[in-house]
XYZ file of C-alpha atoms in Angstrom:
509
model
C 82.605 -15.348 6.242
C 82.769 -15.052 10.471
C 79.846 -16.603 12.266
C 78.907 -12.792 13.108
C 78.726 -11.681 9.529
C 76.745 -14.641 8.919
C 74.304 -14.355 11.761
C 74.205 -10.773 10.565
C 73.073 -11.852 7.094
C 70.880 -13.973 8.232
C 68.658 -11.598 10.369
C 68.384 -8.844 7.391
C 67.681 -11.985 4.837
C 65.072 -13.126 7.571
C 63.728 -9.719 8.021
C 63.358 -8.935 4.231
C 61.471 -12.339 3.635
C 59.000 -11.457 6.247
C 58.560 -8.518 4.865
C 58.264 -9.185 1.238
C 55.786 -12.590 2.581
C 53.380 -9.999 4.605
C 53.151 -6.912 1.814
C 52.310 -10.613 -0.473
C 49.834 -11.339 1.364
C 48.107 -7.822 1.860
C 48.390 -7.697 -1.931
C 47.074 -10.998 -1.946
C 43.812 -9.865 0.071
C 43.683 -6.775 -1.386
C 43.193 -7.875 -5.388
C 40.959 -10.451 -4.043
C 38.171 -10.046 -6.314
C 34.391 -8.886 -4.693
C 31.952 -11.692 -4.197
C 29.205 -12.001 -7.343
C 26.242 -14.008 -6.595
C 23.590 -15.774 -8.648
C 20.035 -14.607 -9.060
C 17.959 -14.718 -6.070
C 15.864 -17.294 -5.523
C 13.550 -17.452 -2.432
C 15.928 -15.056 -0.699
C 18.945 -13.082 -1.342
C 22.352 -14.456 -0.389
C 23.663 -12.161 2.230
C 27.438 -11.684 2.026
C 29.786 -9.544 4.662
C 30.566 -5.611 3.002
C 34.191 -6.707 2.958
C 33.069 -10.096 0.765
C 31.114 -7.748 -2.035
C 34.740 -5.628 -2.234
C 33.129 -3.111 0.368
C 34.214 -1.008 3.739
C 31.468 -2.584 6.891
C 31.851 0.492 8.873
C 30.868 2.658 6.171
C 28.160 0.705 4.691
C 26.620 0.958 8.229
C 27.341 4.283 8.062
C 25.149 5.127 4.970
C 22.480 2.968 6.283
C 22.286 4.417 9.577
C 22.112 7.481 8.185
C 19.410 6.626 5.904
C 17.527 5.388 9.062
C 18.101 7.944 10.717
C 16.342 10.566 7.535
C 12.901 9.173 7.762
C 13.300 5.889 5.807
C 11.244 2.704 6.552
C 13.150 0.004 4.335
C 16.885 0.153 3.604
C 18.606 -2.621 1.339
C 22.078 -2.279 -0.506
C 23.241 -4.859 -3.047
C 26.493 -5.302 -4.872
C 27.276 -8.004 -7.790
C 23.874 -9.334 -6.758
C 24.500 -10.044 -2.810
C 22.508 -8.398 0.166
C 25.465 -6.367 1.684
C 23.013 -4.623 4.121
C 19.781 -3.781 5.369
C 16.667 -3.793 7.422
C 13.690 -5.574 5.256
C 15.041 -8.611 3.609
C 12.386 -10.376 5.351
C 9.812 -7.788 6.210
C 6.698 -9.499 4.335
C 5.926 -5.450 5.057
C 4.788 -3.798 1.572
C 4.994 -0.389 1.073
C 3.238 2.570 -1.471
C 5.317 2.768 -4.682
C 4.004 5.893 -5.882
C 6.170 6.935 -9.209
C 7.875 3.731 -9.030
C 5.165 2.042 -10.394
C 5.645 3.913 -13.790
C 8.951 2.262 -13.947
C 7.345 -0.828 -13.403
C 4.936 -0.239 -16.137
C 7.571 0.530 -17.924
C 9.442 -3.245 -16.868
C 6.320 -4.709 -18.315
C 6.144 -3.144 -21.769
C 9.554 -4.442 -22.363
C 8.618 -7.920 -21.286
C 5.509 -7.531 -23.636
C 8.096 -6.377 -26.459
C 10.275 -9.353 -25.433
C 7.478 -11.827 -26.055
C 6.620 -10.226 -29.478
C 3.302 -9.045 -28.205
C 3.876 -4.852 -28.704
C 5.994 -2.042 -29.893
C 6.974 1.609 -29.242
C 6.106 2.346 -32.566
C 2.073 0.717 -32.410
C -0.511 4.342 -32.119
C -2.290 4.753 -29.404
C -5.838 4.207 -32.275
C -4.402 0.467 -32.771
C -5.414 -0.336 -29.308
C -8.420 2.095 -28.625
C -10.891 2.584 -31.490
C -12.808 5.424 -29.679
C -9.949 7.637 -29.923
C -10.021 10.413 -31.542
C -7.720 11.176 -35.147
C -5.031 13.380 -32.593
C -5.264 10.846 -29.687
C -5.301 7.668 -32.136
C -1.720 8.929 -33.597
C -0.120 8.994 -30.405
C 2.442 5.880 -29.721
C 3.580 3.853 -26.738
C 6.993 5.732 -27.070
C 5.141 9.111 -26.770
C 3.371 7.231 -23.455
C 6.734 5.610 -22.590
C 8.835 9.426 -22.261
C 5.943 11.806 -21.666
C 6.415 12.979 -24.688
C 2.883 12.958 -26.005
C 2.093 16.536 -25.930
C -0.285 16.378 -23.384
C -1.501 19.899 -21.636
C -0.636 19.866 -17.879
C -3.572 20.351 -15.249
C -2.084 19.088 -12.282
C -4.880 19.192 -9.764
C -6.452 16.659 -12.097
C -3.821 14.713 -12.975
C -2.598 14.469 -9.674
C -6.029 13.931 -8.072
C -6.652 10.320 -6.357
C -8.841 11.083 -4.743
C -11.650 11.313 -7.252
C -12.746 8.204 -8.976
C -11.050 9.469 -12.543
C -11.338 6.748 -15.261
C -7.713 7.078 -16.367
C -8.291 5.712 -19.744
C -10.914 8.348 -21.126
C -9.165 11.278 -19.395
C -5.799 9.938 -21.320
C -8.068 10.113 -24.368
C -9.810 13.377 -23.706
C -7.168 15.611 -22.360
C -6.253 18.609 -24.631
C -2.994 18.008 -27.070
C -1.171 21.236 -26.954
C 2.131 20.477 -28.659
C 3.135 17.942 -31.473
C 3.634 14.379 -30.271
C 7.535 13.999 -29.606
C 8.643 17.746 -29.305
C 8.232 18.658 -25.641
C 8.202 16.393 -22.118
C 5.396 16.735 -19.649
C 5.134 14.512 -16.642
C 1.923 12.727 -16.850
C -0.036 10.153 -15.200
C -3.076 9.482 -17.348
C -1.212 8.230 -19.793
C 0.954 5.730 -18.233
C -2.552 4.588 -17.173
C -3.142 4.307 -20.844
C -0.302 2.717 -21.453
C -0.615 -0.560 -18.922
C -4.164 -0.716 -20.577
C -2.758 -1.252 -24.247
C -0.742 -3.801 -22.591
C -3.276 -5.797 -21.255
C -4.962 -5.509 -24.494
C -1.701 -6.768 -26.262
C -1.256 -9.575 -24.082
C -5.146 -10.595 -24.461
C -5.306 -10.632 -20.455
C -5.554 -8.525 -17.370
C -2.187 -6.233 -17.321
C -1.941 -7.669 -13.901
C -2.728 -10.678 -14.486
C 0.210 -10.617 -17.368
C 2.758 -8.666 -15.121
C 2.609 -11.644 -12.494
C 2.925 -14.345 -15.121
C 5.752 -12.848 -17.441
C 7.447 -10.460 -15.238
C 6.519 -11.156 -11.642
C 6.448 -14.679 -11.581
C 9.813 -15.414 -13.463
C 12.252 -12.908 -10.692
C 10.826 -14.564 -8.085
C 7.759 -12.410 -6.651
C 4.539 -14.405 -5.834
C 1.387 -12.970 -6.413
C 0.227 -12.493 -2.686
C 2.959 -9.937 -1.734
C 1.859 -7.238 -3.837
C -1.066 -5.286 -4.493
C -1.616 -2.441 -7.622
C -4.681 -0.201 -7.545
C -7.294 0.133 -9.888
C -9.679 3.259 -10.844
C -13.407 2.650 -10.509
C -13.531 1.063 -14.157
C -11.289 -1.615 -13.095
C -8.101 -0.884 -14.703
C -4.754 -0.688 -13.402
C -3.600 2.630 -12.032
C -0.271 1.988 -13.978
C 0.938 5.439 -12.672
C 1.105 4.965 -9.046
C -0.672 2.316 -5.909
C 1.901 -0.513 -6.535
C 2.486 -2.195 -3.064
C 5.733 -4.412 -2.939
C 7.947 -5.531 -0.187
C 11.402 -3.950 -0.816
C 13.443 -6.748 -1.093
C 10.777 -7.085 -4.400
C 11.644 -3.686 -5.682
C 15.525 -4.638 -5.024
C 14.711 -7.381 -7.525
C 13.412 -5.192 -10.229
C 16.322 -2.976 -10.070
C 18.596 -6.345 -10.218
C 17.122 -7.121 -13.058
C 18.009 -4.131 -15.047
C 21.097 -4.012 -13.798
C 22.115 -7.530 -15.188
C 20.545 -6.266 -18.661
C 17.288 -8.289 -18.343
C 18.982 -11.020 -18.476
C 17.318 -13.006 -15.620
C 18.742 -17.003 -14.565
C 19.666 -17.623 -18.602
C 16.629 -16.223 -20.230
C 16.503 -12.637 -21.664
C 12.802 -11.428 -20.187
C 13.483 -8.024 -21.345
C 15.403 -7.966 -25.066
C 18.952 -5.801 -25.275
C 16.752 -3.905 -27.424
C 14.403 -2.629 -24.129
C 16.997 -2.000 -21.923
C 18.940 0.012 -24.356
C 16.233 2.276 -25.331
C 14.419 2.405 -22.064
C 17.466 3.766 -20.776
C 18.447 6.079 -23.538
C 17.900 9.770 -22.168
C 14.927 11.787 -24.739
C 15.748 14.246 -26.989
C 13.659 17.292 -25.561
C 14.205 16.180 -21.789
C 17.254 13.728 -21.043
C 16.620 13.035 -17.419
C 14.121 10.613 -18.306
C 14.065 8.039 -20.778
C 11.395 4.833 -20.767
C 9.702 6.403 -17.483
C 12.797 6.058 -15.674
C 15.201 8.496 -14.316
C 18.434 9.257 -16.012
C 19.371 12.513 -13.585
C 22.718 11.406 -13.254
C 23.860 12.709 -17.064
C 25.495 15.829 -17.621
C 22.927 16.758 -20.299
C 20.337 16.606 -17.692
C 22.166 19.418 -15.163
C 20.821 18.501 -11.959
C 22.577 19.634 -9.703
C 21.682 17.320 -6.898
C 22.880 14.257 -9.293
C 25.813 15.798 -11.152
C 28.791 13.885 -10.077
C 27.379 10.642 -9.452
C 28.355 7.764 -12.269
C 26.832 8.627 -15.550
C 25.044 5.074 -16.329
C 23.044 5.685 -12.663
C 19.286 4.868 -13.340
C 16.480 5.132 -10.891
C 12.671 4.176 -10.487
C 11.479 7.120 -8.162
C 8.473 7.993 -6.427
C 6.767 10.643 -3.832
C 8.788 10.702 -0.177
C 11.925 9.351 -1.785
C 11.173 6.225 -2.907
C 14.107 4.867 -4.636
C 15.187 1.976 -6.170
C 18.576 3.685 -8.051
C 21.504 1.396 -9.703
C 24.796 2.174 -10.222
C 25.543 -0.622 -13.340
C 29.266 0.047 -13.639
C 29.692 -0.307 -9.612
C 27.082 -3.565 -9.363
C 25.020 -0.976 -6.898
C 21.451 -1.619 -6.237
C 20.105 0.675 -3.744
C 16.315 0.268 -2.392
C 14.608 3.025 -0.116
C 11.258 3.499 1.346
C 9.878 5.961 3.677
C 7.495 8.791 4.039
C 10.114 11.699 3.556
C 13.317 11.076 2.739
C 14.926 13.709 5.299
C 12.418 16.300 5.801
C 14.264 16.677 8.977
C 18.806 16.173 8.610
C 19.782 14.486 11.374
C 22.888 15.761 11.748
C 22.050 19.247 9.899
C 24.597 19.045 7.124
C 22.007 19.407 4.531
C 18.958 20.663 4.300
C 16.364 19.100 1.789
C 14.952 15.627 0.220
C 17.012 15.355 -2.882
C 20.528 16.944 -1.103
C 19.815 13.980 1.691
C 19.266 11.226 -0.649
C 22.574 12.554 -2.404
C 24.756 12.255 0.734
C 23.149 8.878 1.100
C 24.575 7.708 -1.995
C 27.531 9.208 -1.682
C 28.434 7.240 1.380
C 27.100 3.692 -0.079
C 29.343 4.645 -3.309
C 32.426 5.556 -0.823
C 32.073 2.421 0.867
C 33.327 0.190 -2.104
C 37.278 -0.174 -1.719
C 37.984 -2.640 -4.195
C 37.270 -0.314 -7.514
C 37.005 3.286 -5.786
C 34.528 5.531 -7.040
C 34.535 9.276 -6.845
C 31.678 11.184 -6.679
C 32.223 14.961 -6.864
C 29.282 17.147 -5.773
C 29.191 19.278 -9.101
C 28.067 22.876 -9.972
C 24.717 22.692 -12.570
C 25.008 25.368 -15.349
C 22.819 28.615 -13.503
C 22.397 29.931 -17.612
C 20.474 26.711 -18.230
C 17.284 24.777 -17.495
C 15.279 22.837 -19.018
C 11.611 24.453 -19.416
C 9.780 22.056 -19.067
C 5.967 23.634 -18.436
C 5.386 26.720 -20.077
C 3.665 29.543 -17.731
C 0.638 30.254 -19.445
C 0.033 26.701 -18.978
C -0.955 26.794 -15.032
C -3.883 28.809 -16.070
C -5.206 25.851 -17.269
C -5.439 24.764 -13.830
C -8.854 26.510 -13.109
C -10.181 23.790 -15.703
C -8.570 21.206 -14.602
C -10.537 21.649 -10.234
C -13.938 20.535 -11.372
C -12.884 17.688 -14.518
C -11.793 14.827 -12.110
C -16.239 15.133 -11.758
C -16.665 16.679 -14.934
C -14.685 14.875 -18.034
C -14.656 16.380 -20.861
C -16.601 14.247 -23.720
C -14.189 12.638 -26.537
C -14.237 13.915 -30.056
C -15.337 11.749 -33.062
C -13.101 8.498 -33.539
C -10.634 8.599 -35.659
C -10.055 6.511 -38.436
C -8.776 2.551 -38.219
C -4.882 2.224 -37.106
C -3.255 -0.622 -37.497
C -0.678 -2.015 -35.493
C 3.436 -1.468 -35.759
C 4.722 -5.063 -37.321
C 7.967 -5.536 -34.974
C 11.097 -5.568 -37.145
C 13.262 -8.657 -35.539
C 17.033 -9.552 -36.880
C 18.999 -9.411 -40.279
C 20.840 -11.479 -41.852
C 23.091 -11.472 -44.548
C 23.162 -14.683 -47.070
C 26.720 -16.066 -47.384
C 27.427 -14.034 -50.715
C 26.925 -11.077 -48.976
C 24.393 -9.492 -51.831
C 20.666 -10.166 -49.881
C 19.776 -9.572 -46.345
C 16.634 -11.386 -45.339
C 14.989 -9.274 -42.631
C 12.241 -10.902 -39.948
C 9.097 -9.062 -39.535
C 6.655 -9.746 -36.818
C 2.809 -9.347 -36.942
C 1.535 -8.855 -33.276
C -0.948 -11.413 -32.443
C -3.832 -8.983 -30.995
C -5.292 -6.594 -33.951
C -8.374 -4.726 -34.287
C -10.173 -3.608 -37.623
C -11.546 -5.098 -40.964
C -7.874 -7.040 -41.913
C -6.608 -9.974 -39.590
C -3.122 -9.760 -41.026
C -0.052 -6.649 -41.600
C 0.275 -5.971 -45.071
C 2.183 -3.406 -46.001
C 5.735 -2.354 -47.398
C 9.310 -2.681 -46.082
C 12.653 -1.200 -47.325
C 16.635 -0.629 -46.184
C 18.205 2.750 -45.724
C 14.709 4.157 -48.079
C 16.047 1.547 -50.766
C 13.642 -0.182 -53.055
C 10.197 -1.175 -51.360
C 9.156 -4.615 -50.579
C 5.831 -6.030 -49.841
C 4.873 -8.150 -47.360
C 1.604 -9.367 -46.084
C 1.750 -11.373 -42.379
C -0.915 -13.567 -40.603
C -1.480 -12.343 -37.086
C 1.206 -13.457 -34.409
C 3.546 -14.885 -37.272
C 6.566 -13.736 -38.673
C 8.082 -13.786 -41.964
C 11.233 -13.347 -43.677
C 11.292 -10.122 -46.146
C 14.187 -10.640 -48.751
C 16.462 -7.374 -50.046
C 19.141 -7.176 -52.751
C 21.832 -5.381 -52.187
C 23.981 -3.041 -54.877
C 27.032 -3.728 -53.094
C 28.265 -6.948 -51.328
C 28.556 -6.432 -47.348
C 32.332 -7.449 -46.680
C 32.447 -6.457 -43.358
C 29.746 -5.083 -40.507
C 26.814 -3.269 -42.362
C 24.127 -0.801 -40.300
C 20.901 -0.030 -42.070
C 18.124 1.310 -41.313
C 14.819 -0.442 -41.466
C 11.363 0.686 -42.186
C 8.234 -1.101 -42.314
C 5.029 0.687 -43.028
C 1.231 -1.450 -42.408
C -1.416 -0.224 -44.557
C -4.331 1.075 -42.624
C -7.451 3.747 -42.899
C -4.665 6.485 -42.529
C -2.526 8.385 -45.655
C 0.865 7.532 -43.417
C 0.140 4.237 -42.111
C 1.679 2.568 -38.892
C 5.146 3.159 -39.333
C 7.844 0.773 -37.507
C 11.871 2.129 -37.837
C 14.973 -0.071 -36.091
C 18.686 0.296 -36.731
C 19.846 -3.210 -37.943
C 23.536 -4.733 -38.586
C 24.522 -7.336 -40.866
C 27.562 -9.396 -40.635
C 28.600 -11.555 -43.814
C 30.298 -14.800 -41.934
């Protein structure tokens, strides 16, 4: 070969290597995997957009814009790092409104966690002055607005009358059969952070600061939750937190209650507070599921399915995006009344372009969200229009409350149905049942019966706050993963009992 072919050769070989080295290293950057990061402790570590697998100029983008729509506090988190925002030292609380139903709903689970309640325990285990309709009622019915409530919303919405929350939970009409029809409702959440408290044999806020609060890292003089005039927790609304707090709650969701190694809220929670209802499936444990097809709203449709959001008044918004590691937190008094740039033209089409840019900014798994037409032949109907002439009633009861009817009979509480297990022949499951510690009537125990898939009955009969193992024999050996369903009825002054129901899987090892 001449020293000119051989120069020659060298160059392109020289060229090509370069080449081939740089597009390696671009590749290099560009599979470089976003930054996670560990539960918070005193603060949130803050990482660079492009560290958490995300575009800077855009993430300012959707923040400035949010800024720029009436919002007070604006923090973004991915994989559990502060990519951006405004407040993540602002000792600054702000008005939760709705939000605070999702954070009633944060402390049931941790109550269920701990052993201490269940969706299935009747409103009459917890309140003996209710009446026979009120008294059958159950924290699930309390936990989706499904309860059957009438609506009067110039007295459910009034605070500005002292209302004791409690009695007008108890009092107002039942219109519909517990279960069958969603109405948003604030007594009743009330209602619900009261049974809590009465669970937990302490102050609901005194238990959402030890076993919720407490354990994510929010002390107990940065927040502040109303009360009504009787002294209980106004569960629905009045919850004053900083944001970087409320980012916090929405972390821990997103990581599955699962909070520095120890599961505060159970798999169990999560799963079901997220579930959409039945009769209404934008909503499931009094948070927001808008983002599902089922639900059709248009403002949502588009967005990532698994989306979840604690919402209040003025667009307060803590939402999640799970699959994307997305925690979003937003406060303000408005959330766009006024566009700045006139592109859109109300709350809910403002907060959507919001998201949209905070979901365009991630670059290392791209996300598409594609604004989506809602079905015009469908909607769900949620109030029914004769029932806004109950309105007229509902002016003069915040000062007027209707009396209660006669109490009903003695409920007892739902025994919590724990794990299965199979024994090593694969012909019994053993089943743990769970008697809540806090009971009121003429039996300190749960006795009642338990069975598989409406199998053969077993009786049990359980000391209060201990659990016990309930034995089952099988017709055929489980060889492989077995579901059942499991039922445990308590005996009480009713014909049907408290009635507790969980899906269960065995696995013979």
């Amino acid at each position: 070969m001449s020293f000119r072919k051989c120069a020659r050769f060298t160059l392109v070989m020289s060229i090509l290597l370069t080449s081939w080295n740089t597009s390696a290293t671009e590749a290099s950057a560009d599979s470089t995997p976003a930054q996670v990061c560990s539960e918070p402790g005193d603060t949130w570590e803050r990482v660079p957009a492009a560290s958490a697998g995300m575009n800077q100029d855009k993430v300012d983008e959707a923040t400035t814009y949010a800024m720029e729509n009436d919002s007070e506090a604006v923090l973004i988190f991915r994989n559990g790092c502060l990519v951006a925002g405004n407040a993540e030292d602002s000792k600054d609380t702000y008005q939760s409104w709705s939000i605070a139903k999702s954070v009633t709903s944060l402390a049931f689970g941790r109550a269920w966690a701990l052993g201490l309640i269940s969706p299935d325990d009747p409103v009459g285990a917890f309140f003996g002055k209710a009446d026979a309709e009120h008294g059958a009622v159950t924290m699930r019915h309390l936990l989706t607005m499904t309860a059957g409530n009438e609506v009067q919303h110039l007295r459910d919405l009034n605070i500005v009358a002292d209302v004791d929350r409690v009695h007008d939970a108890l009092a107002v009409d039942l219109v519909d059969e517990p279960g069958k029809t969603w109405k948003y409702w604030q007594s009743g959440v009330a209602l619900l952070a009261e049974a809590i408290g009465i669970a937990a044999d302490m102050d609901f806020q005194q238990f959402v600061q030890e076993k919720l609060f407490t354990p994510i890292g929010i002390a107990p003089e940065t927040w502040q939750w109303g009360r009504d005039y009787e002294g209980r927790t106004q569960g629905f609304y009045d919850l004053h937190l900083t944001a970087e707090a409320y980012g916090r709650l929405g972390e821990l969701m997103r990581r599955g209650g699962m909070w520095k190694g120890e599961q505060l809220l159970s798999k169990e929670y999560v799963e079901n507070a997220l579930r959409p209802v039945d009769v209404y499936p934008c909503y499931g444990f009094l948070i927001w599921r808008s983002a599902v097809k089922a639900c059709n709203d248009k403002d949502k449709l588009g967005l990532p399915e698994d989306m979840f959001q604690y919402a209040g008044r003025m667009g307060q918004l803590v939402t999640v995006f799970p699959t994307q590691g997305l925690v979003t937190v937003r406060t303000g008094s408005g959330f766009g009344s006024n566009s700045s740039d006139g592109s859109v033209s109300n709350d809910f089409a403002i907060e959507r372009r919001f998201h949209d840019l905070v979901l365009d900014a991630i670059e290392d798994e791209p996300v598409e969200s594609p604004h989506l037409p809602a079905d015009p032949t469908f909607e769900y109907a949620v109030y029914a229009p004769w029932e806004f002439t109950a309105e007229a009633r509902g002016v003069a009861r915040p000062w007027f409350p209707a009396g209660l009817g006669p109490a009903g009979p003695w409920r007892s509480r739902a025994v919590i149905i724990g794990p299965a297990e199979v024994t090593p022949n694969g012909l019994n499951v053993y089943l743990e049942l769970k008697c809540p510690p806090v009971g009121h009537g003429p039996v300190a125990s749960c006795k009642g019966t338990a069975s598989l898939d409406h199998g053969t009955e077993q009786h049990f009969e359980i000391a209060r706050g201990e659990k016990a193992d309930v034995w089952f024999p099988l017709d055929q050996p489980v060889t492989d993963e077995r579901r059942f369903t499991a039922r445990a009825r308590t005996h009480d002054h009713t014909d049907e009992g408290t009635v507790s129901t969980k899906e269960v899987a065995v696995t013979r090892s």
